[in-house]
Amino acid sequence: MDRAVESLRDLCDAGLADPAEDRLEEVARAFRIRLTPQMVEASDDPAVARQFVPTLDELEIRPEELADPIGDEARSPVPGLTHRYPDRVILHVTRTCDVYCRFCFRREVVGSEGILPDADLSAALDYVDATPSVREVILTGGDPLTLSPRRLRAIIGRLGQIGHLDQVRIHSRVPVVAPHRIDDEMLRALLGPVPVWIVVHVNHAAELRLDARAALGRLADRGFPLLSQSVLLRGVNDSVDTLEALFRALLRLRVKPYYLHHCDLAKGAGHFRTTIDEGRALMAELRRRITGIGLPSYVLDLPGGFGKVPLTHDHLIADGPGRWQVRDPQGRLHPYADPD
């Protein structure tokens, strides 16, 4: 297809959904649909299709699932900003994405508001300017690279005027799902007065098509440090061979695997979750296979906004079959249960 898929009818026309399954309308009403042409093509691989194509599994909402799984709102001093850690903040510059992932932990809000209003953006930037402990601003959303180069240039330029910032980090799926956006104008916009790091969200090597590889090459050639963030997803990448293929492909593209996230407690995403023991076993086998620079940190973002922790012995206490006490960065313990 030469345009984005944005409805069930589009999915059926692309051969990705069954027109006879009328209950999919309920899923589409609960969470919007969007796939770029690149991801429609990549959906020939079932592991890619599973990330973007709605299924009836999403209608099962489990008791532990949350509208705000990682506590964005609970740690928000001003609209559009989350301050969870002393030295860094998250700035939600837009709620728009080029694709909508069925496991998204912000699925309750993405796509609903668009660009952060100018007044809220100014208040968020003023907060950063007035808080010297903040050394890093993380642009997220939605997807920051869906913004125009002009708007991104203005935001990065304003951040560059804040003397206590060390760097800006941008989390994005765009280089993979809409690589045409990574053009000369965008690259110039990202080269501002403060170092910019790019964290590419990608979960399976089949997403890394030729145009995505070229876009990542353009970023690397301009000197942007590139990291990756993946989510451990049942039926997508929950095998050691699949993860090894992904991380090796990223290394060849000059992208350092950074985080492997345990799947968050987003509503309707329980069918994507693995157990913690499954994830740890995968990491143990990867350590036997891959160079250290190819190994991400396997982490859990604690529900409620208590922070991200590595799923290692230092942070985990078994509390019965499938039950854990997880130690947050401040040393407090929080209960966590695996899916049934």
XYZ file of C-alpha atoms in Angstrom:
340
model
C 0.000 0.000 0.000
C 1.135 3.588 -0.623
C -0.646 5.114 2.366
C -1.065 4.401 6.055
C -3.604 1.847 7.256
C -5.935 3.550 9.735
C -9.105 1.457 9.929
C -10.397 -2.094 9.992
C -11.488 -1.707 6.381
C -7.925 -0.736 5.472
C -6.636 -3.779 7.346
C -9.028 -6.050 5.486
C -8.042 -4.502 2.147
C -4.402 -5.183 3.033
C -5.219 -8.795 3.900
C -4.331 -8.305 7.559
C -7.787 -8.753 9.141
C -10.829 -10.966 8.651
C -13.883 -8.925 7.585
C -16.124 -11.585 9.126
C -14.800 -10.882 12.641
C -17.240 -8.149 13.646
C -16.057 -7.926 17.286
C -12.847 -6.324 16.068
C -14.844 -3.091 15.881
C -14.881 -3.126 19.691
C -11.089 -3.356 19.729
C -10.747 -0.546 17.194
C -12.976 1.687 19.323
C -10.837 0.998 22.383
C -7.493 1.786 20.704
C -6.820 3.347 17.319
C -5.209 1.610 14.363
C -2.314 2.901 12.299
C 0.388 1.155 10.278
C 2.721 2.884 7.852
C 3.173 1.355 4.391
C 6.563 0.045 5.542
C 4.990 -1.871 8.413
C 2.167 -3.156 6.207
C 4.837 -4.724 4.005
C 6.795 -6.016 7.000
C 3.589 -7.585 8.370
C 4.205 -10.495 6.014
C 6.091 -11.684 9.095
C 3.568 -12.713 11.792
C 5.843 -11.317 14.515
C 5.491 -7.856 12.992
C 1.768 -8.140 12.298
C 1.107 -9.175 15.904
C 2.500 -5.826 17.120
C 0.107 -3.670 15.078
C -2.967 -5.672 14.043
C -5.821 -5.707 16.607
C -7.057 -9.011 18.003
C -9.910 -10.064 20.258
C -7.357 -10.793 23.011
C -7.348 -7.040 23.688
C -10.913 -7.212 24.974
C -9.709 -9.123 28.041
C -8.852 -6.541 30.701
C -7.155 -8.148 33.686
C -7.513 -6.814 37.247
C -3.842 -5.793 37.532
C -3.824 -3.778 34.292
C -3.689 0.004 34.544
C -4.601 3.068 32.490
C -1.255 4.669 33.478
C 1.028 1.666 34.023
C 4.273 3.517 34.780
C 2.823 6.496 36.653
C 3.372 9.316 34.149
C 0.589 11.401 35.681
C 1.555 10.614 39.272
C 4.982 12.223 38.723
C 3.902 15.211 36.612
C 4.716 18.618 38.164
C 3.404 20.518 35.102
C 1.343 19.370 32.093
C 3.360 17.420 29.555
C 6.300 16.682 31.871
C 7.130 13.682 34.067
C 9.845 14.000 36.733
C 10.468 10.526 38.109
C 14.253 10.587 38.638
C 16.309 13.430 40.159
C 18.553 14.045 37.142
C 16.160 13.604 34.184
C 12.656 14.414 33.032
C 10.355 13.143 30.305
C 8.831 15.763 28.023
C 5.735 14.540 26.159
C 6.017 16.806 23.118
C 3.236 15.060 21.180
C 0.654 12.295 21.595
C 0.825 11.345 17.903
C 2.609 8.286 16.491
C 3.210 6.960 12.977
C 2.133 3.507 14.187
C 0.055 2.394 17.158
C 1.472 -0.674 18.896
C -1.115 -2.987 20.453
C 0.962 -3.344 23.657
C 1.611 0.395 24.128
C 1.813 1.447 27.777
C 0.427 4.869 26.808
C -2.425 3.461 24.726
C -4.960 5.359 26.851
C -3.610 8.734 25.711
C -1.624 8.471 22.466
C -3.317 9.934 19.434
C -5.867 11.818 21.513
C -4.327 15.277 21.885
C -1.709 15.879 19.186
C 1.102 18.360 19.793
C 1.707 19.669 23.311
C 0.181 23.174 23.402
C 2.670 26.037 23.304
C 1.694 27.289 26.760
C 2.261 23.848 28.301
C 5.540 23.437 26.418
C 6.759 26.803 27.717
C 5.797 25.893 31.289
C 7.609 22.556 31.000
C 10.758 24.200 29.634
C 10.614 26.830 32.379
C 10.401 24.016 34.954
C 13.534 22.393 33.510
C 15.336 25.743 33.462
C 14.446 26.325 37.122
C 15.518 22.825 38.266
C 19.342 22.551 38.200
C 19.304 18.891 39.246
C 17.860 17.991 35.829
C 20.736 17.060 33.532
C 18.820 15.245 30.771
C 15.529 15.853 28.967
C 13.918 12.840 27.285
C 11.599 13.753 24.411
C 8.818 11.235 24.060
C 5.130 11.127 23.291
C 3.691 9.758 21.113
C 6.701 9.993 18.859
C 8.805 13.187 18.830
C 10.083 12.571 15.297
C 6.550 12.935 13.920
C 6.943 16.665 14.664
C 8.066 18.976 11.895
C 11.800 19.721 11.695
C 10.975 23.372 12.378
C 9.262 22.561 15.671
C 11.958 20.099 16.728
C 14.662 22.644 15.946
C 12.898 25.197 18.158
C 12.546 22.762 21.071
C 16.158 21.567 20.888
C 17.360 25.156 20.511
C 15.487 26.202 23.651
C 16.870 23.214 25.574
C 20.355 24.161 24.411
C 19.992 27.466 26.255
C 19.630 25.644 29.600
C 23.178 25.532 30.925
C 22.810 22.619 33.339
C 21.651 20.107 30.679
C 24.157 17.482 29.545
C 22.090 15.968 26.732
C 18.703 15.462 25.118
C 17.421 11.954 24.449
C 14.775 11.224 21.809
C 12.782 7.995 21.884
C 11.299 7.134 18.504
C 10.006 4.419 16.215
C 10.205 6.716 13.170
C 13.613 5.594 11.796
C 12.159 2.081 11.493
C 8.466 2.600 10.693
C 8.628 5.861 8.664
C 12.288 6.145 7.623
C 11.569 8.731 4.912
C 11.180 11.298 7.715
C 14.920 11.034 8.448
C 15.856 13.396 5.645
C 18.421 16.201 5.460
C 16.036 18.745 6.956
C 15.326 16.525 9.954
C 19.019 15.751 10.450
C 19.853 19.465 10.468
C 17.078 20.112 13.001
C 18.515 17.520 15.383
C 22.019 19.023 15.249
C 21.463 21.637 17.927
C 23.470 23.288 20.690
C 23.078 20.293 23.033
C 24.085 16.658 22.319
C 21.168 14.560 21.042
C 20.970 10.807 21.608
C 18.456 8.710 19.641
C 16.808 5.641 21.177
C 15.202 3.577 18.419
C 12.206 1.427 19.381
C 12.324 -1.898 17.533
C 11.269 -5.394 18.601
C 12.075 -7.765 15.730
C 14.721 -7.924 13.022
C 11.980 -8.170 10.358
C 11.148 -4.513 11.060
C 14.625 -3.490 9.867
C 13.909 -3.285 6.167
C 16.325 -1.699 3.691
C 14.899 1.822 4.013
C 15.021 1.594 7.816
C 18.640 0.466 7.671
C 19.418 3.411 5.403
C 17.731 5.868 7.802
C 19.717 4.525 10.742
C 22.856 4.856 8.624
C 22.085 8.514 7.936
C 21.726 9.172 11.665
C 24.941 7.319 12.494
C 26.870 9.068 9.720
C 25.862 12.459 11.166
C 27.325 11.382 14.507
C 24.182 10.796 16.557
C 24.731 8.166 19.272
C 22.171 5.415 18.629
C 20.641 3.104 21.242
C 17.719 0.709 20.975
C 14.784 -0.126 23.206
C 12.773 -3.321 22.783
C 9.839 -4.835 24.643
C 9.817 -8.547 25.449
C 6.588 -9.723 23.810
C 5.037 -13.172 23.825
C 4.614 -14.414 20.279
C 6.908 -11.717 18.865
C 10.430 -12.007 20.263
C 10.247 -14.367 23.262
C 12.921 -16.728 21.947
C 16.668 -16.482 22.273
C 17.222 -16.946 18.516
C 14.864 -14.057 17.706
C 16.446 -11.700 20.214
C 19.953 -12.670 19.123
C 19.063 -11.929 15.492
C 17.629 -8.536 16.465
C 20.575 -7.454 18.600
C 23.157 -8.613 16.047
C 21.301 -6.736 13.303
C 21.302 -3.594 15.429
C 25.025 -3.839 16.125
C 25.702 -4.051 12.385
C 23.725 -0.821 12.024
C 25.795 0.924 14.739
C 22.937 0.789 17.256
C 23.744 -0.297 20.830
C 20.987 -2.466 22.373
C 20.065 -0.490 25.492
C 16.885 -1.762 27.131
C 14.810 -4.923 26.892
C 11.620 -3.982 28.717
C 9.423 -6.442 30.529
C 5.966 -5.792 29.076
C 4.022 -3.185 31.081
C 0.586 -3.631 32.636
C -1.264 -1.786 29.862
C -4.976 -2.507 29.586
C -5.705 -5.255 27.097
C -2.059 -6.227 26.621
C -1.889 -9.205 28.986
C -1.515 -11.686 26.116
C 1.851 -10.089 25.290
C 3.334 -10.564 28.761
C 5.876 -13.228 29.604
C 6.899 -14.254 33.111
C 9.951 -12.703 34.714
C 11.649 -16.102 34.907
C 11.189 -16.560 31.154
C 12.834 -13.210 30.501
C 15.723 -13.931 32.835
C 16.325 -17.308 31.191
C 16.479 -15.615 27.787
C 19.017 -13.085 29.081
C 21.141 -15.842 30.619
C 21.339 -17.646 27.280
C 22.056 -14.411 25.394
C 25.010 -13.757 27.706
C 26.474 -17.047 26.504
C 26.024 -16.085 22.854
C 26.551 -12.343 22.368
C 29.287 -9.818 23.037
C 28.613 -7.512 25.965
C 27.969 -4.490 23.741
C 25.077 -6.440 22.188
C 23.331 -7.117 25.492
C 20.624 -4.725 26.708
C 19.563 -4.350 30.324
C 16.434 -6.387 31.068
C 14.252 -4.024 33.081
C 10.832 -3.583 34.652
C 9.179 -0.174 34.914
C 7.501 -0.535 38.284
C 3.756 0.140 38.203
C 2.762 3.390 39.856
C 5.764 5.486 38.833
C 8.370 4.042 41.202
C 11.053 3.772 38.554
C 12.824 1.363 36.265
C 14.805 -1.513 37.794
C 17.003 -4.237 36.300
C 15.504 -7.682 36.810
C 18.488 -9.146 38.628
C 19.006 -10.843 42.001
C 19.784 -7.471 43.575
C 16.274 -6.226 42.843
C 14.119 -9.366 43.010
C 12.868 -11.443 45.924
C 10.746 -14.520 45.118
C 7.436 -14.355 46.981
C 5.804 -17.592 45.866
C 5.082 -19.112 42.440
C 4.885 -16.286 39.915
C 5.022 -13.638 42.639
C 7.829 -11.216 43.409
C 8.918 -8.371 45.615
C 10.804 -5.870 43.437
C 13.216 -3.374 44.980
C 12.979 0.148 43.533
C 15.928 2.594 43.202
C 15.216 3.929 46.713
C 15.300 0.434 48.243
C 11.544 0.078 48.769
C 9.844 -3.220 47.937
C 6.812 -3.503 45.658
C 4.732 -6.607 44.855
C 4.580 -7.837 41.272
C 2.770 -10.889 39.860
C 3.424 -12.752 36.621
C 0.481 -13.339 34.268
C -1.477 -16.533 34.890
